[in-house]
């Protein structure tokens, strides 16, 4: 009789745990699916404003993470988090980078449509040999201006432009091959925002 009871106990408890775990998993997956569906719907109805909000949030949170995790700041009496810098990256991510990329990627997609090797190569060449070397000085100048260091722009660009441009090619050439080949047009700015987390960590050194 005792042996029968012992064998029966696990049979009662296990299904309850499995059912609870299964319900939790389904609830989590349903939440993320609904959130993603809402985001893609907003991209269709309000593409620019959605990209502005997403780009600003990703850039700001990325800079906060960079300051707290990646940077080893040994200066005394300096706050753990530079709120002004995070605000600058949030503003530029939302109101400079995202709108510009929205227009630029739209232009590339309309003029050079398709995902063939030739189309991707042409878009990549225009992006990395034309757009990137031109936009980088705009971005760096914007950062310095918002930091209150506008007078440093000429010297900073002379000293860092070529170094930053070469580093840009190391990150963005492979990233943009993937972006132009595999990512749907409406999602390309979001993809660039995510890659920008790594890129902004590098730029913070300048």
mmCIF file of C-alpha atoms in Angstrom, residues 2-200:
data_model
loop_
_atom_site.group_PDB
_atom_site.id
_atom_site.type_symbol
_atom_site.label_atom_id
_atom_site.label_comp_id
_atom_site.label_asym_id
_atom_site.label_seq_id
_atom_site.Cartn_x
_atom_site.Cartn_y
_atom_site.Cartn_z
ATOM 1 C CA UNK A 2 2.791 2.482 0.927
ATOM 2 C CA UNK A 3 4.705 1.686 -2.219
ATOM 3 C CA UNK A 4 1.626 2.441 -4.291
ATOM 4 C CA UNK A 5 1.211 5.844 -2.600
ATOM 5 C CA UNK A 6 4.865 6.714 -3.160
ATOM 6 C CA UNK A 7 4.589 5.910 -6.837
ATOM 7 C CA UNK A 8 1.433 7.960 -7.202
ATOM 8 C CA UNK A 9 2.730 11.219 -5.685
ATOM 9 C CA UNK A 10 4.889 12.362 -8.613
ATOM 10 C CA UNK A 11 2.072 11.624 -11.008
ATOM 11 C CA UNK A 12 -0.149 14.209 -9.281
ATOM 12 C CA UNK A 13 2.433 17.013 -8.981
ATOM 13 C CA UNK A 14 4.254 16.896 -12.306
ATOM 14 C CA UNK A 15 1.408 17.835 -14.645
ATOM 15 C CA UNK A 16 0.662 20.924 -12.518
ATOM 16 C CA UNK A 17 4.236 22.188 -12.892
ATOM 17 C CA UNK A 18 4.342 21.429 -16.597
ATOM 18 C CA UNK A 19 1.016 23.148 -17.232
ATOM 19 C CA UNK A 20 2.137 26.241 -15.296
ATOM 20 C CA UNK A 21 5.413 26.446 -17.218
ATOM 21 C CA UNK A 22 3.644 25.965 -20.524
ATOM 22 C CA UNK A 23 1.104 28.677 -19.708
ATOM 23 C CA UNK A 24 3.884 31.106 -18.729
ATOM 24 C CA UNK A 25 5.781 30.441 -21.949
ATOM 25 C CA UNK A 26 2.680 30.940 -24.067
ATOM 26 C CA UNK A 27 1.862 34.166 -22.215
ATOM 27 C CA UNK A 28 5.377 35.549 -22.765
ATOM 28 C CA UNK A 29 5.481 34.607 -26.433
ATOM 29 C CA UNK A 30 2.024 36.086 -26.914
ATOM 30 C CA UNK A 31 3.096 39.374 -25.325
ATOM 31 C CA UNK A 32 6.149 39.754 -27.563
ATOM 32 C CA UNK A 33 4.189 38.719 -30.638
ATOM 33 C CA UNK A 34 1.514 41.305 -29.900
ATOM 34 C CA UNK A 35 4.147 43.979 -29.251
ATOM 35 C CA UNK A 36 5.887 43.173 -32.539
ATOM 36 C CA UNK A 37 2.592 43.196 -34.433
ATOM 37 C CA UNK A 38 1.776 46.596 -32.924
ATOM 38 C CA UNK A 39 5.190 47.926 -33.929
ATOM 39 C CA UNK A 40 4.920 46.719 -37.529
ATOM 40 C CA UNK A 41 1.422 48.183 -37.716
ATOM 41 C CA UNK A 42 2.745 51.564 -36.554
ATOM 42 C CA UNK A 43 5.487 51.360 -39.179
ATOM 43 C CA UNK A 44 2.780 51.092 -41.814
ATOM 44 C CA UNK A 45 0.540 53.857 -40.483
ATOM 45 C CA UNK A 46 3.126 56.266 -38.996
ATOM 46 C CA UNK A 47 6.511 55.233 -40.447
ATOM 47 C CA UNK A 48 8.565 58.349 -39.722
ATOM 48 C CA UNK A 49 7.311 59.072 -36.207
ATOM 49 C CA UNK A 50 7.702 55.402 -35.271
ATOM 50 C CA UNK A 51 11.302 55.369 -36.495
ATOM 51 C CA UNK A 52 12.010 58.624 -34.649
ATOM 52 C CA UNK A 53 10.706 57.194 -31.372
ATOM 53 C CA UNK A 54 12.502 53.873 -31.824
ATOM 54 C CA UNK A 55 15.774 55.444 -32.913
ATOM 55 C CA UNK A 56 15.818 57.884 -30.011
ATOM 56 C CA UNK A 57 15.045 55.200 -27.448
ATOM 57 C CA UNK A 58 17.676 52.790 -28.773
ATOM 58 C CA UNK A 59 20.369 55.482 -29.026
ATOM 59 C CA UNK A 60 19.654 56.835 -25.543
ATOM 60 C CA UNK A 61 19.481 53.467 -23.807
ATOM 61 C CA UNK A 62 22.539 52.316 -25.725
ATOM 62 C CA UNK A 63 24.569 55.284 -24.527
ATOM 63 C CA UNK A 64 23.448 54.720 -20.934
ATOM 64 C CA UNK A 65 24.543 51.092 -21.212
ATOM 65 C CA UNK A 66 27.849 52.148 -22.739
ATOM 66 C CA UNK A 67 28.539 54.570 -19.895
ATOM 67 C CA UNK A 68 27.600 52.126 -17.141
ATOM 68 C CA UNK A 69 29.094 48.927 -18.555
ATOM 69 C CA UNK A 70 31.793 49.589 -21.130
ATOM 70 C CA UNK A 71 33.507 52.775 -20.028
ATOM 71 C CA UNK A 72 36.103 52.704 -17.270
ATOM 72 C CA UNK A 73 36.010 56.285 -16.065
ATOM 73 C CA UNK A 74 38.598 56.862 -13.356
ATOM 74 C CA UNK A 75 38.047 60.590 -12.952
ATOM 75 C CA UNK A 76 37.179 61.503 -9.382
ATOM 76 C CA UNK A 77 34.103 63.508 -8.462
ATOM 77 C CA UNK A 78 32.472 62.667 -11.791
ATOM 78 C CA UNK A 79 28.906 61.318 -11.799
ATOM 79 C CA UNK A 80 28.392 57.691 -12.736
ATOM 80 C CA UNK A 81 26.047 58.696 -15.549
ATOM 81 C CA UNK A 82 26.451 61.689 -17.851
ATOM 82 C CA UNK A 83 22.778 62.531 -18.318
ATOM 83 C CA UNK A 84 23.498 65.340 -20.774
ATOM 84 C CA UNK A 85 25.442 63.014 -23.064
ATOM 85 C CA UNK A 86 22.681 60.411 -22.951
ATOM 86 C CA UNK A 87 20.143 63.117 -23.797
ATOM 87 C CA UNK A 88 22.262 64.255 -26.743
ATOM 88 C CA UNK A 89 22.456 60.732 -28.175
ATOM 89 C CA UNK A 90 18.717 60.288 -27.632
ATOM 90 C CA UNK A 91 17.961 63.522 -29.468
ATOM 91 C CA UNK A 92 20.317 62.816 -32.357
ATOM 92 C CA UNK A 93 19.208 59.200 -32.658
ATOM 93 C CA UNK A 94 15.599 60.285 -32.903
ATOM 94 C CA UNK A 95 15.662 63.604 -34.722
ATOM 95 C CA UNK A 96 18.780 63.404 -36.898
ATOM 96 C CA UNK A 97 19.784 59.820 -37.656
ATOM 97 C CA UNK A 98 16.372 58.177 -37.985
ATOM 98 C CA UNK A 99 14.740 60.786 -40.276
ATOM 99 C CA UNK A 100 17.838 60.974 -42.480
ATOM 100 C CA UNK A 101 18.047 57.183 -42.804
ATOM 101 C CA UNK A 102 14.298 57.001 -43.456
ATOM 102 C CA UNK A 103 14.682 59.301 -46.460
ATOM 103 C CA UNK A 104 18.007 57.837 -47.617
ATOM 104 C CA UNK A 105 16.954 54.186 -47.511
ATOM 105 C CA UNK A 106 13.692 55.100 -49.215
ATOM 106 C CA UNK A 107 15.656 56.795 -51.992
ATOM 107 C CA UNK A 108 17.991 53.820 -52.428
ATOM 108 C CA UNK A 109 15.116 51.352 -52.435
ATOM 109 C CA UNK A 110 13.174 53.293 -55.066
ATOM 110 C CA UNK A 111 16.141 53.952 -57.358
ATOM 111 C CA UNK A 112 17.852 50.575 -56.974
ATOM 112 C CA UNK A 113 15.130 48.088 -56.032
ATOM 113 C CA UNK A 114 15.593 44.367 -55.534
ATOM 114 C CA UNK A 115 17.928 42.102 -53.595
ATOM 115 C CA UNK A 116 20.117 40.844 -56.413
ATOM 116 C CA UNK A 117 23.873 40.978 -55.923
ATOM 117 C CA UNK A 118 24.122 43.863 -58.387
ATOM 118 C CA UNK A 119 21.393 45.928 -56.696
ATOM 119 C CA UNK A 120 22.844 45.353 -53.222
ATOM 120 C CA UNK A 121 26.359 46.228 -54.431
ATOM 121 C CA UNK A 122 25.166 49.479 -56.003
ATOM 122 C CA UNK A 123 23.238 50.531 -52.895
ATOM 123 C CA UNK A 124 26.223 49.616 -50.729
ATOM 124 C CA UNK A 125 28.613 51.659 -52.881
ATOM 125 C CA UNK A 126 26.392 54.742 -52.734
ATOM 126 C CA UNK A 127 25.844 54.305 -49.008
ATOM 127 C CA UNK A 128 29.438 53.757 -47.948
ATOM 128 C CA UNK A 129 31.342 55.827 -50.497
ATOM 129 C CA UNK A 130 28.887 58.704 -50.786
ATOM 130 C CA UNK A 131 26.527 58.949 -47.839
ATOM 131 C CA UNK A 132 28.661 57.747 -44.912
ATOM 132 C CA UNK A 133 31.740 59.974 -45.429
ATOM 133 C CA UNK A 134 29.399 62.959 -45.811
ATOM 134 C CA UNK A 135 27.067 62.206 -42.915
ATOM 135 C CA UNK A 136 29.786 61.403 -40.356
ATOM 136 C CA UNK A 137 31.026 65.030 -40.171
ATOM 137 C CA UNK A 138 27.416 66.176 -39.781
ATOM 138 C CA UNK A 139 26.886 63.798 -36.867
ATOM 139 C CA UNK A 140 30.186 64.614 -35.139
ATOM 140 C CA UNK A 141 29.589 68.345 -35.583
ATOM 141 C CA UNK A 142 26.096 67.977 -34.126
ATOM 142 C CA UNK A 143 27.451 66.190 -31.050
ATOM 143 C CA UNK A 144 30.069 68.873 -30.444
ATOM 144 C CA UNK A 145 27.543 71.668 -30.965
ATOM 145 C CA UNK A 146 25.062 70.205 -28.481
ATOM 146 C CA UNK A 147 27.886 69.654 -25.989
ATOM 147 C CA UNK A 148 28.732 73.351 -26.223
ATOM 148 C CA UNK A 149 32.054 72.755 -27.986
ATOM 149 C CA UNK A 150 31.252 74.181 -31.395
ATOM 150 C CA UNK A 151 34.648 75.858 -31.651
ATOM 151 C CA UNK A 152 36.320 72.416 -31.623
ATOM 152 C CA UNK A 153 34.583 71.215 -34.792
ATOM 153 C CA UNK A 154 37.271 72.130 -37.383
ATOM 154 C CA UNK A 155 40.165 70.646 -35.390
ATOM 155 C CA UNK A 156 38.150 67.575 -34.408
ATOM 156 C CA UNK A 157 37.141 66.800 -37.971
ATOM 157 C CA UNK A 158 40.676 67.266 -39.249
ATOM 158 C CA UNK A 159 42.026 64.950 -36.568
ATOM 159 C CA UNK A 160 39.348 62.248 -36.529
ATOM 160 C CA UNK A 161 37.375 62.198 -39.787
ATOM 161 C CA UNK A 162 39.559 59.737 -41.681
ATOM 162 C CA UNK A 163 40.014 57.446 -38.667
ATOM 163 C CA UNK A 164 36.283 57.373 -37.990
ATOM 164 C CA UNK A 165 35.462 56.852 -41.675
ATOM 165 C CA UNK A 166 37.752 53.810 -41.909
ATOM 166 C CA UNK A 167 36.277 52.398 -38.711
ATOM 167 C CA UNK A 168 32.810 53.024 -40.171
ATOM 168 C CA UNK A 169 33.631 50.823 -43.153
ATOM 169 C CA UNK A 170 34.787 48.030 -40.861
ATOM 170 C CA UNK A 171 31.418 47.988 -39.078
ATOM 171 C CA UNK A 172 28.922 49.186 -41.647
ATOM 172 C CA UNK A 173 30.030 47.497 -44.870
ATOM 173 C CA UNK A 174 29.177 43.985 -43.597
ATOM 174 C CA UNK A 175 26.167 45.321 -41.687
ATOM 175 C CA UNK A 176 24.730 47.044 -44.739
ATOM 176 C CA UNK A 177 25.252 44.002 -46.945
ATOM 177 C CA UNK A 178 22.983 42.112 -44.551
ATOM 178 C CA UNK A 179 20.615 45.065 -44.284
ATOM 179 C CA UNK A 180 20.149 45.610 -48.018
ATOM 180 C CA UNK A 181 20.040 41.904 -48.840
ATOM 181 C CA UNK A 182 17.850 40.402 -46.122
ATOM 182 C CA UNK A 183 16.006 43.125 -44.168
ATOM 183 C CA UNK A 184 12.657 44.399 -45.522
ATOM 184 C CA UNK A 185 12.642 48.089 -46.403
ATOM 185 C CA UNK A 186 10.434 49.255 -43.505
ATOM 186 C CA UNK A 187 12.759 47.514 -41.007
ATOM 187 C CA UNK A 188 16.077 48.780 -42.353
ATOM 188 C CA UNK A 189 16.226 51.854 -40.125
ATOM 189 C CA UNK A 190 15.510 49.675 -37.071
ATOM 190 C CA UNK A 191 18.321 47.314 -38.100
ATOM 191 C CA UNK A 192 20.694 50.267 -38.407
ATOM 192 C CA UNK A 193 19.592 51.569 -34.998
ATOM 193 C CA UNK A 194 20.513 48.227 -33.424
ATOM 194 C CA UNK A 195 23.899 48.054 -35.175
ATOM 195 C CA UNK A 196 24.347 51.646 -34.053
ATOM 196 C CA UNK A 197 24.565 50.463 -30.447
ATOM 197 C CA UNK A 198 27.999 49.013 -31.239
ATOM 198 C CA UNK A 199 28.935 51.942 -33.431
ATOM 199 C CA UNK A 200 27.980 54.564 -30.838
#
